[in-house]
Coordinates of C-alpha atoms and ligand atoms in Angstrom, one line a residue:
X16 CA 22.9 -51.6 -48.0
X17 CA 21.2 -53.0 -51.1
X18 CA 17.6 -52.2 -51.8
X19 CA 15.3 -53.2 -54.6
X20 CA 15.9 -55.4 -57.6
X21 CA 19.1 -56.0 -59.8
X22 CA 22.0 -53.6 -59.5
X23 CA 22.3 -51.5 -62.6
X24 CA 24.8 -48.8 -63.8
X25 CA 23.1 -45.4 -63.5
X26 CA 24.5 -42.4 -65.4
X27 CA 23.7 -39.0 -64.0
X28 CA 24.1 -36.1 -66.4
X29 CA 23.8 -32.8 -64.6
X30 CA 25.5 -29.5 -64.7
X31 CA 25.3 -28.9 -60.9
X32 CA 27.9 -30.5 -58.7
X33 CA 25.6 -30.8 -55.6
X34 CA 22.9 -32.6 -57.6
X35 CA 25.5 -35.0 -59.0
X36 CA 26.9 -35.7 -55.5
X37 CA 23.5 -36.1 -53.8
X38 CA 22.3 -38.4 -56.7
X39 CA 25.5 -40.6 -56.4
X40 CA 25.0 -41.0 -52.7
X41 CA 21.3 -42.1 -53.0
X42 CA 22.0 -44.3 -56.0
X43 CA 25.0 -46.1 -54.5
X44 CA 23.0 -46.7 -51.4
X45 CA 20.4 -48.5 -53.5
X46 CA 23.2 -50.9 -54.5
X47 CA 23.8 -49.5 -58.0
X48 CA 26.9 -48.3 -59.7
X49 CA 26.8 -44.6 -60.4
X50 CA 28.6 -42.6 -63.0
X51 CA 28.3 -38.8 -63.2
X52 CA 29.1 -36.2 -65.8
X53 CA 28.5 -32.5 -66.1
X54 CA 27.6 -32.1 -69.8
X55 CA 25.6 -33.7 -72.6
X56 CA 28.6 -34.6 -74.8
X57 CA 30.4 -36.5 -72.1
X58 CA 27.1 -38.2 -71.2
X59 CA 26.7 -39.5 -74.8
X60 CA 30.3 -40.7 -74.8
X61 CA 29.8 -42.8 -71.7
X62 CA 26.6 -44.2 -73.1
X63 CA 28.6 -45.5 -76.1
X64 CA 31.3 -47.0 -73.9
X65 CA 29.6 -48.4 -70.8
X66 CA 26.7 -50.7 -70.2
X67 CA 24.4 -48.1 -68.8
X68 CA 21.1 -49.4 -67.6
X69 CA 19.4 -46.1 -66.5
X70 CA 20.0 -42.4 -67.4
X71 CA 19.2 -39.4 -65.2
X72 CA 19.3 -36.3 -67.3
X73 CA 18.9 -32.6 -66.6
X74 CA 17.4 -31.1 -69.7
X75 CA 19.3 -27.8 -69.1
X76 CA 22.9 -28.5 -70.3
X77 CA 25.6 -25.9 -71.0
X78 CA 26.8 -27.5 -74.2
X79 CA 23.7 -29.1 -75.8
X80 CA 19.9 -28.8 -75.9
X81 CA 18.4 -31.4 -73.5
X82 CA 15.7 -32.4 -76.0
X83 CA 18.5 -33.0 -78.6
X84 CA 20.3 -35.3 -76.2
X85 CA 16.9 -37.1 -75.6
X86 CA 16.5 -37.6 -79.3
X87 CA 20.0 -39.1 -79.7
X88 CA 19.5 -41.4 -76.7
X89 CA 16.0 -42.5 -78.1
X90 CA 17.7 -43.3 -81.4
X91 CA 20.9 -44.9 -80.4
X92 CA 20.0 -46.5 -77.0
X93 CA 16.3 -47.1 -77.1
X94 CA 16.4 -49.7 -74.4
X95 CA 17.7 -47.2 -71.7
X96 CA 14.9 -45.7 -69.7
X97 CA 15.5 -41.9 -69.0
X98 CA 14.5 -40.0 -65.9
X99 CA 14.5 -36.3 -66.5
X100 CA 15.5 -34.0 -63.6
X101 CA 14.5 -30.5 -64.3
X102 CA 13.6 -27.3 -62.6
X103 CA 12.5 -25.3 -65.5
X104 CA 10.4 -27.4 -67.7
X105 CA 8.0 -25.7 -70.1
X106 CA 4.9 -27.6 -71.2
X107 CA 6.4 -27.9 -74.7
X108 CA 9.6 -29.4 -73.4
X109 CA 7.7 -31.9 -71.3
X110 CA 5.5 -32.9 -74.3
X111 CA 8.6 -33.2 -76.5
X112 CA 10.4 -35.3 -73.8
X113 CA 7.4 -37.6 -73.4
X114 CA 7.3 -38.0 -77.2
X115 CA 10.9 -39.1 -77.0
X116 CA 9.8 -41.9 -74.6
X117 CA 11.1 -40.4 -71.3
X118 CA 10.2 -42.7 -68.5
X119 CA 9.8 -40.3 -65.5
X120 CA 10.2 -36.8 -64.3
X121 CA 11.7 -35.5 -61.1
X122 CA 11.4 -31.9 -60.2
X123 CA 14.4 -30.0 -59.1
X124 CA 15.3 -29.6 -56.2
X125 CA 14.2 -33.1 -55.3
X126 CA 14.1 -34.8 -52.0
X127 CA 16.0 -38.2 -51.7
X128 CA 12.8 -40.3 -51.5
X129 CA 11.6 -39.0 -54.8
X130 CA 14.8 -40.0 -56.5
X131 CA 14.9 -43.4 -54.7
X132 CA 11.3 -44.2 -55.8
X133 CA 11.9 -43.2 -59.4
X134 CA 15.1 -45.2 -59.7
X135 CA 13.6 -48.3 -58.1
X136 CA 10.6 -48.1 -60.4
X137 CA 12.9 -47.9 -63.4
X138 CA 14.9 -50.8 -62.2
X139 CA 11.7 -52.9 -61.7
X140 CA 10.7 -52.0 -65.3
X141 CA 14.2 -53.1 -66.5
X142 CA 13.9 -56.4 -64.6
X143 CA 10.4 -57.2 -66.0
X144 CA 11.5 -56.3 -69.5
X145 CA 14.6 -58.5 -69.3
X146 CA 12.6 -61.4 -67.9
X147 CA 10.1 -61.0 -70.7
X148 CA 13.0 -60.9 -73.2
X149 CA 14.6 -64.0 -71.7
X150 CA 11.3 -66.0 -71.9
X151 CA 10.8 -64.8 -75.5
X152 CA 14.3 -65.9 -76.4
X153 CA 13.7 -69.3 -74.8
X154 CA 10.4 -69.7 -76.6
X155 CA 12.1 -68.9 -79.8
X156 CA 14.8 -71.5 -79.1
X157 CA 12.3 -74.2 -78.2
X158 CA 10.4 -73.5 -81.4
X159 CA 13.6 -73.7 -83.4
X160 CA 14.6 -76.9 -81.6
X161 CA 11.2 -78.4 -82.4
X162 CA 11.4 -77.4 -86.0
X163 CA 14.9 -78.9 -86.3
X164 CA 13.7 -82.1 -84.5
X165 CA 10.7 -82.4 -86.7
X166 CA 12.6 -82.0 -89.9
X167 CA 15.3 -84.4 -88.6
X168 CA 12.6 -87.1 -87.8
X169 CA 11.1 -86.5 -91.3
X170 CA 14.5 -87.0 -92.9
X171 CA 15.1 -90.2 -91.0
X172 CA 11.7 -91.6 -91.8
X173 CA 12.1 -90.7 -95.5
X174 CA 15.5 -92.4 -95.6
X175 CA 14.3 -95.6 -94.0
X176 CA 14.5 -98.7 -96.3
X177 CA 11.3 -100.0 -94.6
X178 CA 8.0 -98.6 -95.6
X179 CA 6.3 -96.5 -92.9
X180 CA 2.7 -95.2 -92.9
X181 CA 1.0 -93.5 -90.0
X182 CA -2.8 -93.0 -89.7
X183 CA -4.9 -90.9 -87.4
X184 CA -7.7 -92.2 -85.2
X185 CA -10.1 -92.0 -88.1
X186 CA -7.9 -94.3 -90.2
X187 CA -6.8 -91.5 -92.5
X188 CA -3.2 -91.5 -93.7
X189 CA -1.1 -88.6 -92.1
X190 CA 2.4 -89.8 -93.1
X191 CA 3.7 -92.0 -95.8
X192 CA 7.4 -92.5 -96.7
X193 CA 8.9 -93.1 -100.1
X194 CA 9.8 -96.7 -99.4
X195 CA 6.2 -97.5 -98.6
X196 CA 5.0 -95.9 -101.9
X197 CA 7.7 -97.8 -103.8
X198 CA 6.9 -101.2 -102.2
X199 CA 3.2 -100.9 -102.7
X200 CA 3.6 -99.4 -106.2
X201 CA 2.0 -96.0 -105.4
X202 CA 2.8 -92.9 -107.5
X203 CA 5.5 -90.8 -105.8
X204 CA 3.3 -87.7 -105.8
X205 CA 0.4 -89.2 -103.9
X206 CA -0.8 -87.0 -101.1
X207 CA -1.7 -87.9 -97.5
X208 CA -5.1 -87.2 -96.0
X209 CA -7.2 -90.0 -97.5
X210 CA -8.5 -93.2 -95.9
X211 CA -6.1 -96.2 -95.8
X212 CA -7.9 -98.2 -98.5
X213 CA -6.9 -95.5 -101.0
X214 CA -3.2 -96.6 -100.4
X215 CA -3.3 -100.3 -99.6
X216 CA -4.9 -102.8 -102.0
X217 CA -5.2 -105.6 -99.4
X218 CA -8.8 -105.4 -97.9
X219 CA -8.1 -107.4 -94.8
X220 CA -5.1 -105.3 -94.0
X221 CA -7.1 -102.2 -94.3
X222 CA -9.7 -103.6 -91.9
X223 CA -6.9 -104.4 -89.4
X224 CA -5.4 -100.9 -89.7
X225 CA -8.8 -99.3 -89.2
X226 CA -9.4 -101.5 -86.1
X227 CA -6.0 -100.5 -84.7
X228 CA -6.4 -96.8 -85.6
X229 CA -9.8 -96.6 -83.9
X230 CA -8.4 -98.3 -80.7
X231 CA -10.2 -101.6 -81.2
X232 CA -6.9 -103.6 -81.1
X233 CA -4.9 -102.0 -78.3
X234 CA -3.0 -105.0 -76.9
X235 CA 0.4 -105.1 -78.6
X236 CA 0.8 -108.9 -78.4
X237 CA -2.5 -109.5 -80.2
X238 CA -1.4 -108.0 -83.5
X239 CA 0.9 -110.6 -85.2
X240 CA 2.8 -109.6 -88.3
X241 CA 0.6 -109.8 -91.4
X242 CA 1.9 -111.1 -94.7
X243 CA 0.5 -110.5 -98.2
X244 CA 1.6 -110.7 -101.7
X245 CA 1.4 -108.4 -104.7
X246 CA 1.0 -110.6 -107.7
X247 CA 2.8 -113.9 -107.4
X248 CA 6.3 -112.4 -107.2
X249 CA 6.3 -109.9 -104.4
X250 CA 5.8 -110.8 -100.7
X251 CA 5.4 -108.1 -98.1
X252 CA 5.3 -108.3 -94.3
X253 CA 3.4 -105.7 -92.3
X254 CA 3.6 -104.9 -88.7
X255 CA 0.9 -102.6 -87.3
X256 CA 0.9 -101.0 -83.9
X257 CA -1.4 -98.5 -82.2
X258 CA 0.0 -95.0 -81.3
X259 CA -1.0 -94.2 -77.8
X260 CA -1.4 -90.7 -76.2
X261 CA -0.5 -89.6 -72.7
X262 CA -3.6 -91.1 -71.2
X263 CA -3.3 -94.3 -73.2
X264 CA -5.9 -93.2 -75.7
X265 CA -5.5 -94.4 -79.3
X266 CA -4.2 -91.6 -81.6
X267 CA -3.9 -93.8 -84.7
X268 CA -1.7 -96.5 -86.0
X269 CA 1.8 -96.9 -87.3
X270 CA 2.4 -99.5 -90.0
X271 CA 5.8 -100.7 -91.2
X272 CA 6.2 -102.7 -94.4
X273 CA 9.1 -105.0 -95.2
X274 CA 9.8 -106.7 -98.5
X275 CA 10.3 -110.3 -97.6
X276 CA 10.4 -111.7 -101.2
X277 CA 14.1 -112.7 -101.0
X278 CA 13.5 -114.4 -97.7
X279 CA 10.5 -116.3 -99.1
X280 CA 12.5 -117.4 -102.1
X281 CA 15.4 -118.7 -99.9
X282 CA 12.9 -120.4 -97.7
X283 CA 11.3 -122.1 -100.6
X284 CA 14.7 -123.3 -102.0
X285 CA 15.7 -124.5 -98.5
X286 CA 12.4 -126.4 -98.2
X287 CA 12.8 -127.9 -101.6
X288 CA 16.3 -129.0 -100.8
X289 CA 15.4 -130.5 -97.4
X290 CA 12.4 -132.3 -99.0
X291 CA 14.6 -133.7 -101.7
X292 CA 17.4 -134.9 -99.4
X293 CA 14.8 -136.3 -96.9
X294 CA 13.1 -138.3 -99.7
X295 CA 16.5 -139.6 -100.9
X296 CA 17.4 -140.7 -97.4
X297 CA 14.2 -142.2 -96.3
X298 CA 14.1 -145.4 -98.3
X299 CA 17.7 -146.5 -97.7
X300 CA 17.3 -145.8 -94.0
X301 CA 14.1 -147.7 -93.8
X302 CA 15.8 -150.6 -95.5
X303 CA 18.8 -150.5 -93.1
X304 CA 16.3 -150.4 -90.2
X305 CA 14.4 -153.4 -91.4
X306 CA 17.5 -155.3 -92.2
X307 CA 18.9 -154.6 -88.7
X308 CA 15.7 -156.0 -87.3
X309 CA 16.1 -159.2 -89.4
X310 CA 19.7 -159.6 -88.4
X311 CA 18.8 -159.2 -84.8
X312 CA 16.0 -161.8 -84.9
X313 CA 18.3 -164.2 -86.8
X314 CA 21.0 -163.8 -84.2
X315 CA 18.8 -164.3 -81.1
X316 CA 20.7 -166.6 -78.7
X317 CA 23.8 -166.6 -80.9
X318 CA 25.3 -163.2 -80.7
X319 CA 27.3 -161.9 -77.8
X320 CA 25.7 -159.4 -75.5
X321 CA 28.1 -156.7 -76.9
X322 CA 27.0 -157.4 -80.4
X323 CA 23.3 -157.3 -79.5
X324 CA 23.9 -154.0 -77.7
X325 CA 25.6 -152.6 -80.8
X326 CA 22.9 -153.8 -83.1
X327 CA 20.1 -152.4 -81.0
X328 CA 21.9 -149.1 -80.6
X329 CA 22.2 -149.0 -84.4
X330 CA 18.6 -149.8 -84.8
X331 CA 17.6 -147.1 -82.3
X332 CA 19.7 -144.5 -84.1
X333 CA 18.3 -145.4 -87.6
X334 CA 14.8 -145.1 -86.0
X335 CA 15.8 -141.6 -84.7
X336 CA 16.9 -140.6 -88.2
X337 CA 13.7 -142.0 -89.8
X338 CA 11.7 -139.9 -87.3
X339 CA 13.8 -136.8 -88.1
X340 CA 13.2 -137.3 -91.8
X341 CA 9.5 -137.8 -91.2
X342 CA 9.3 -134.6 -89.2
X343 CA 11.3 -132.6 -91.8
X344 CA 8.9 -133.8 -94.5
X345 CA 5.9 -132.9 -92.4
X346 CA 7.3 -129.5 -91.7
X347 CA 8.0 -128.8 -95.4
X348 CA 4.5 -130.0 -96.3
X349 CA 3.1 -127.6 -93.7
X350 CA 5.2 -124.7 -94.9
X351 CA 4.2 -125.3 -98.5
X352 CA 0.5 -125.1 -97.4
X353 CA -0.1 -128.6 -98.5
X354 CA -1.9 -129.6 -95.2
X355 CA -5.4 -128.7 -94.2
X356 CA -6.3 -128.0 -97.8
X357 CA -9.8 -129.6 -97.5
X358 CA -10.8 -129.1 -93.9
X359 CA -14.1 -130.8 -92.8
X360 CA -16.1 -130.9 -89.5
X361 CA -14.3 -133.1 -87.0
X362 CA -15.7 -134.3 -83.7
X363 CA -12.7 -133.5 -81.6
X364 CA -13.5 -135.5 -78.5
X365 CA -13.9 -138.7 -80.6
X366 CA -10.6 -138.1 -82.3
X367 CA -8.9 -137.4 -79.0
X368 CA -10.2 -140.6 -77.5
X369 CA -8.7 -142.6 -80.4
X370 CA -5.3 -140.8 -80.0
X371 CA -5.3 -141.5 -76.2
X372 CA -6.2 -145.1 -76.8
X373 CA -3.3 -145.4 -79.2
X374 CA -0.8 -143.8 -76.8
X375 CA -2.1 -145.4 -73.6
X376 CA 0.3 -148.3 -74.0
X377 CA 3.3 -145.9 -74.0
X378 CA 1.9 -144.2 -70.8
X379 CA 1.2 -147.5 -69.1
X380 CA 4.8 -148.6 -69.8
X381 CA 5.9 -145.6 -67.6
X382 CA 3.1 -146.3 -65.1
X383 CA 1.5 -143.0 -65.9
X384 CA -2.2 -142.3 -65.9
X385 CA -3.5 -140.8 -69.2
X386 CA -7.1 -139.5 -69.0
X387 CA -9.5 -137.4 -71.1
X388 CA -11.8 -135.0 -69.3
X389 CA -14.8 -133.7 -71.3
X390 CA -18.0 -131.9 -70.6
X391 CA -21.2 -134.0 -70.4
X392 CA -22.8 -132.1 -73.3
X393 CA -21.8 -132.7 -76.9
X394 CA -19.4 -130.1 -78.2
X395 CA -19.6 -128.5 -81.7
X396 CA -17.2 -129.9 -84.3
X397 CA -14.1 -128.1 -85.4
X398 CA -13.3 -127.5 -89.1
X399 CA -10.0 -129.3 -89.7
X400 CA -8.1 -132.0 -91.4
X401 CA -8.2 -135.1 -89.0
X402 CA -4.6 -136.0 -89.8
X403 CA -3.5 -132.5 -88.7
X404 CA -5.5 -132.9 -85.4
X405 CA -3.9 -136.4 -84.9
X406 CA -0.4 -134.9 -85.5
X407 CA -1.0 -131.9 -83.1
X408 CA -2.3 -133.9 -80.1
X409 CA -0.2 -137.0 -80.9
X410 CA 2.9 -134.8 -80.5
X411 CA 1.7 -132.9 -77.4
X412 CA 0.6 -136.1 -75.6
X413 CA 3.8 -138.0 -76.6
X414 CA 5.8 -135.0 -75.2
X415 CA 3.8 -135.1 -72.0
X416 CA 4.6 -138.8 -71.7
X417 CA 8.3 -138.3 -72.5
X418 CA 8.8 -135.4 -70.2
X419 CA 7.0 -136.8 -67.2
X420 CA 8.7 -139.2 -64.9
X421 CA 7.4 -142.7 -64.1
X422 CA 4.1 -142.8 -62.2
X423 CA 3.1 -139.2 -63.4
X424 CA -0.3 -138.0 -64.4
X425 CA -1.3 -136.7 -67.8
X426 CA -4.7 -135.2 -68.4
X427 CA -6.2 -134.1 -71.7
X428 CA -9.0 -131.6 -71.0
X429 CA -11.5 -130.4 -73.6
X430 CA -14.0 -127.6 -73.2
X431 CA -15.8 -124.9 -75.2
X432 CA -14.4 -121.4 -75.0
X433 CA -16.6 -119.0 -76.8
X434 CA -16.4 -119.7 -80.5
X435 CA -13.4 -122.0 -79.9
X436 CA -12.8 -125.4 -78.6
X437 CA -10.0 -125.5 -76.0
X438 CA -7.9 -128.6 -75.5
X439 CA -5.3 -128.6 -72.7
X440 CA -2.7 -131.3 -72.4
X441 CA -1.6 -131.1 -68.8
X442 CA 1.2 -133.1 -67.1
X443 CA 2.9 -133.1 -63.7
X444 CA 6.3 -133.7 -65.3
X445 CA 9.7 -132.0 -65.5
X446 CA 8.3 -128.7 -66.6
X447 CA 10.2 -126.0 -68.6
X448 CA 12.1 -122.9 -67.3
X449 CA 10.5 -119.6 -68.3
X450 CA 13.5 -118.5 -70.4
X451 CA 12.9 -121.4 -72.8
X452 CA 9.2 -121.0 -73.2
X453 CA 9.2 -118.8 -76.3
X454 CA 11.9 -120.8 -78.0
X455 CA 10.6 -124.3 -77.7
X456 CA 8.5 -123.7 -80.9
X457 CA 11.6 -123.0 -82.9
X458 CA 13.0 -125.7 -85.1
X459 CA 15.5 -128.1 -83.4
X460 CA 15.2 -126.3 -80.1
X461 CA 15.5 -128.8 -77.2
X462 CA 15.8 -128.1 -73.5
X463 CA 18.6 -130.1 -72.1
X464 CA 18.5 -130.6 -68.3
X465 CA 19.9 -133.4 -66.1
X466 CA 16.4 -135.0 -66.3
X467 CA 15.8 -134.6 -70.0
X468 CA 19.2 -135.1 -71.6
X469 CA 18.7 -138.9 -72.2
X470 CA 15.3 -138.5 -73.8
X471 CA 15.6 -138.8 -77.6
X472 CA 13.8 -136.3 -79.8
X473 CA 14.2 -134.2 -82.9
X474 CA 13.2 -130.8 -81.7
X475 CA 10.7 -130.6 -84.5
X476 CA 7.6 -131.8 -82.7
X477 CA 6.5 -128.4 -81.4
X478 CA 7.3 -126.5 -84.6
X479 CA 5.1 -129.0 -86.5
X480 CA 2.3 -128.5 -83.9
X481 CA 2.6 -124.7 -84.1
X482 CA 2.6 -124.8 -88.0
X483 CA -0.5 -127.0 -88.0
X484 CA -2.4 -124.9 -85.4
X485 CA -1.6 -121.8 -87.4
X486 CA -2.8 -123.4 -90.6
X487 CA -6.1 -124.2 -88.8
X488 CA -6.3 -120.5 -87.6
X489 CA -6.0 -121.6 -84.0
X490 CA -3.7 -120.6 -81.2
X491 CA -1.3 -122.4 -78.9
X492 CA -0.2 -121.3 -75.5
X493 CA 2.1 -122.9 -72.9
X494 CA 2.4 -122.5 -69.1
X495 CA 5.0 -124.5 -67.3
X496 CA 6.8 -124.6 -63.9
X497 CA 10.0 -126.6 -63.5
X498 CA 9.4 -129.8 -61.5
X499 CA 5.7 -129.1 -61.3
X500 CA 4.6 -129.7 -64.8
X501 CA 3.3 -128.1 -68.0
X502 CA 0.0 -127.3 -69.7
X503 CA -0.1 -126.8 -73.5
X504 CA -3.4 -125.2 -74.5
X505 CA -4.7 -125.3 -78.0
X506 CA -7.6 -123.1 -79.2
X507 CA -9.3 -124.2 -82.4
X508 CA -12.2 -122.4 -84.1
X509 CA -15.5 -124.4 -84.3
X510 CA -16.9 -125.2 -87.6
Ligands
ADP603 P1 11.4 -133.0 -79.0 O1 11.6 -133.9 -80.1 O2 12.7 -132.7 -78.3 O3 10.4 -133.5 -78.0 P2 9.7 -130.8 -79.4 O4 9.7 -129.7 -80.4 O5 8.5 -131.6 -79.3 O6 11.0 -131.6 -79.6 O7 9.9 -130.1 -78.0 C1 10.9 -129.2 -77.8 C2 11.4 -129.2 -76.3 O8 10.4 -128.7 -75.5 C3 11.7 -130.5 -75.8 O9 13.0 -130.9 -76.1 C4 11.5 -130.4 -74.3 O10 12.6 -129.9 -73.7 C5 10.4 -129.3 -74.2 N1 9.1 -129.9 -74.0 C6 8.1 -130.1 -74.9 N2 7.0 -130.6 -74.2 C7 7.3 -130.7 -72.9 C8 6.6 -131.1 -71.8 N3 5.3 -131.5 -71.8 N4 7.2 -131.0 -70.6 C9 8.4 -130.6 -70.5 N5 9.2 -130.2 -71.5 C10 8.6 -130.2 -72.8

């Protein structure tokens, strides 16, 4: 029957046959393997060959001095606990044996319980030691893994083509990679540990990074990419994100930097090309459009219905092309920053009333109601270019009219929202599926459904609106449900 902890191999070295036999019986009953020898030399041989866990040794050996055997064991097998079985131990021998690290003594003759207790105690010691050893090894491995992981991450960050900078919660820089230094033009040997403004020349960006590091800008969506230039030749785009701890506390910020100069140059060339082509096309197209109108009026009552149909289709198409060119020119003006250069205080509700007046005929043609809801009190003006405001709400209301069926309702609602004025253009029209919502502000993106496929458009209205709202430092947001309607909400800062 097994008793006690892990089985171990126990070696008994004793001259007396009876002692060896009795020991073997007791030890094997404890569930251990037992080897026995009658002299010191054989004992040492076995220790070299076998994985002995515990040694029972009589100090009185025919061939060797017991203390000498102890010395060799302590030297060559220091991890093996030794229990000394002895009948004739002098005080000196005991002291010497203890000095050699003997674990226990059993007097001779012993009763079985004494041996059982001593062996079990030694096994317990072995088990504790081996558990401690295992946990030490594991700790060592984990530390090694961590070390490797850390250096691997460092290598990866250092090799990234994008600039990376990390701050702590006080806004001090704790990590900066070579790409960041190169893009900003910092010396290679610059050390970490200083506040962010020591590394980044752009004041506004430093304020943003400080705000994020200190946990004042936690919402991810609220931190749009930030662009700035170094001189007039280099354009950089920054993305800054908070680093959150386990309890969502802010530990600092991570900033990535990308050189977008090439993209900017291509964009500019593309814009210049589009502007040039659009200008070249606009006049001949307008001429064709006007001439078609003349031909059509000259032919009233004379042309066949097929000819009239063909001509009006051609006129419609040229009108579409003229609108497209107008939109393209507007977009390139917005991109070049040529709009809203001289903003002035604008009374938004008056302007909206005019726009609604102008578009009410279009709505009436579709039997739609188009109304303006405004608070009774006067609202503060917004600082904007009136043409930009006309373009924003002209586009949004025209869309509402176009994408709402006959007899629908369109409401323009204006209200104050903190330091902003909020204008919502709400319709009960066709609505937009959720999957299209973040794409409708992209150029040329049009949602084609059974209900909207025959509505003409350029797909440039909303990009123009977004560009203008951005240039006024406002925000635009859309909520929509298919077949229930849409609400486009614009927030504009007051003057
Ligand atoms: P378009 O010239 O096609 O109107 P926009 O950029 O103005 O181009 O709009 C892009 C797409 O967004 C439209 O094609 C339409 O599918 C959708 N859209 C815009 N406004 C509305 C609205 N009020 N209701 C439903 N869909 C809309």
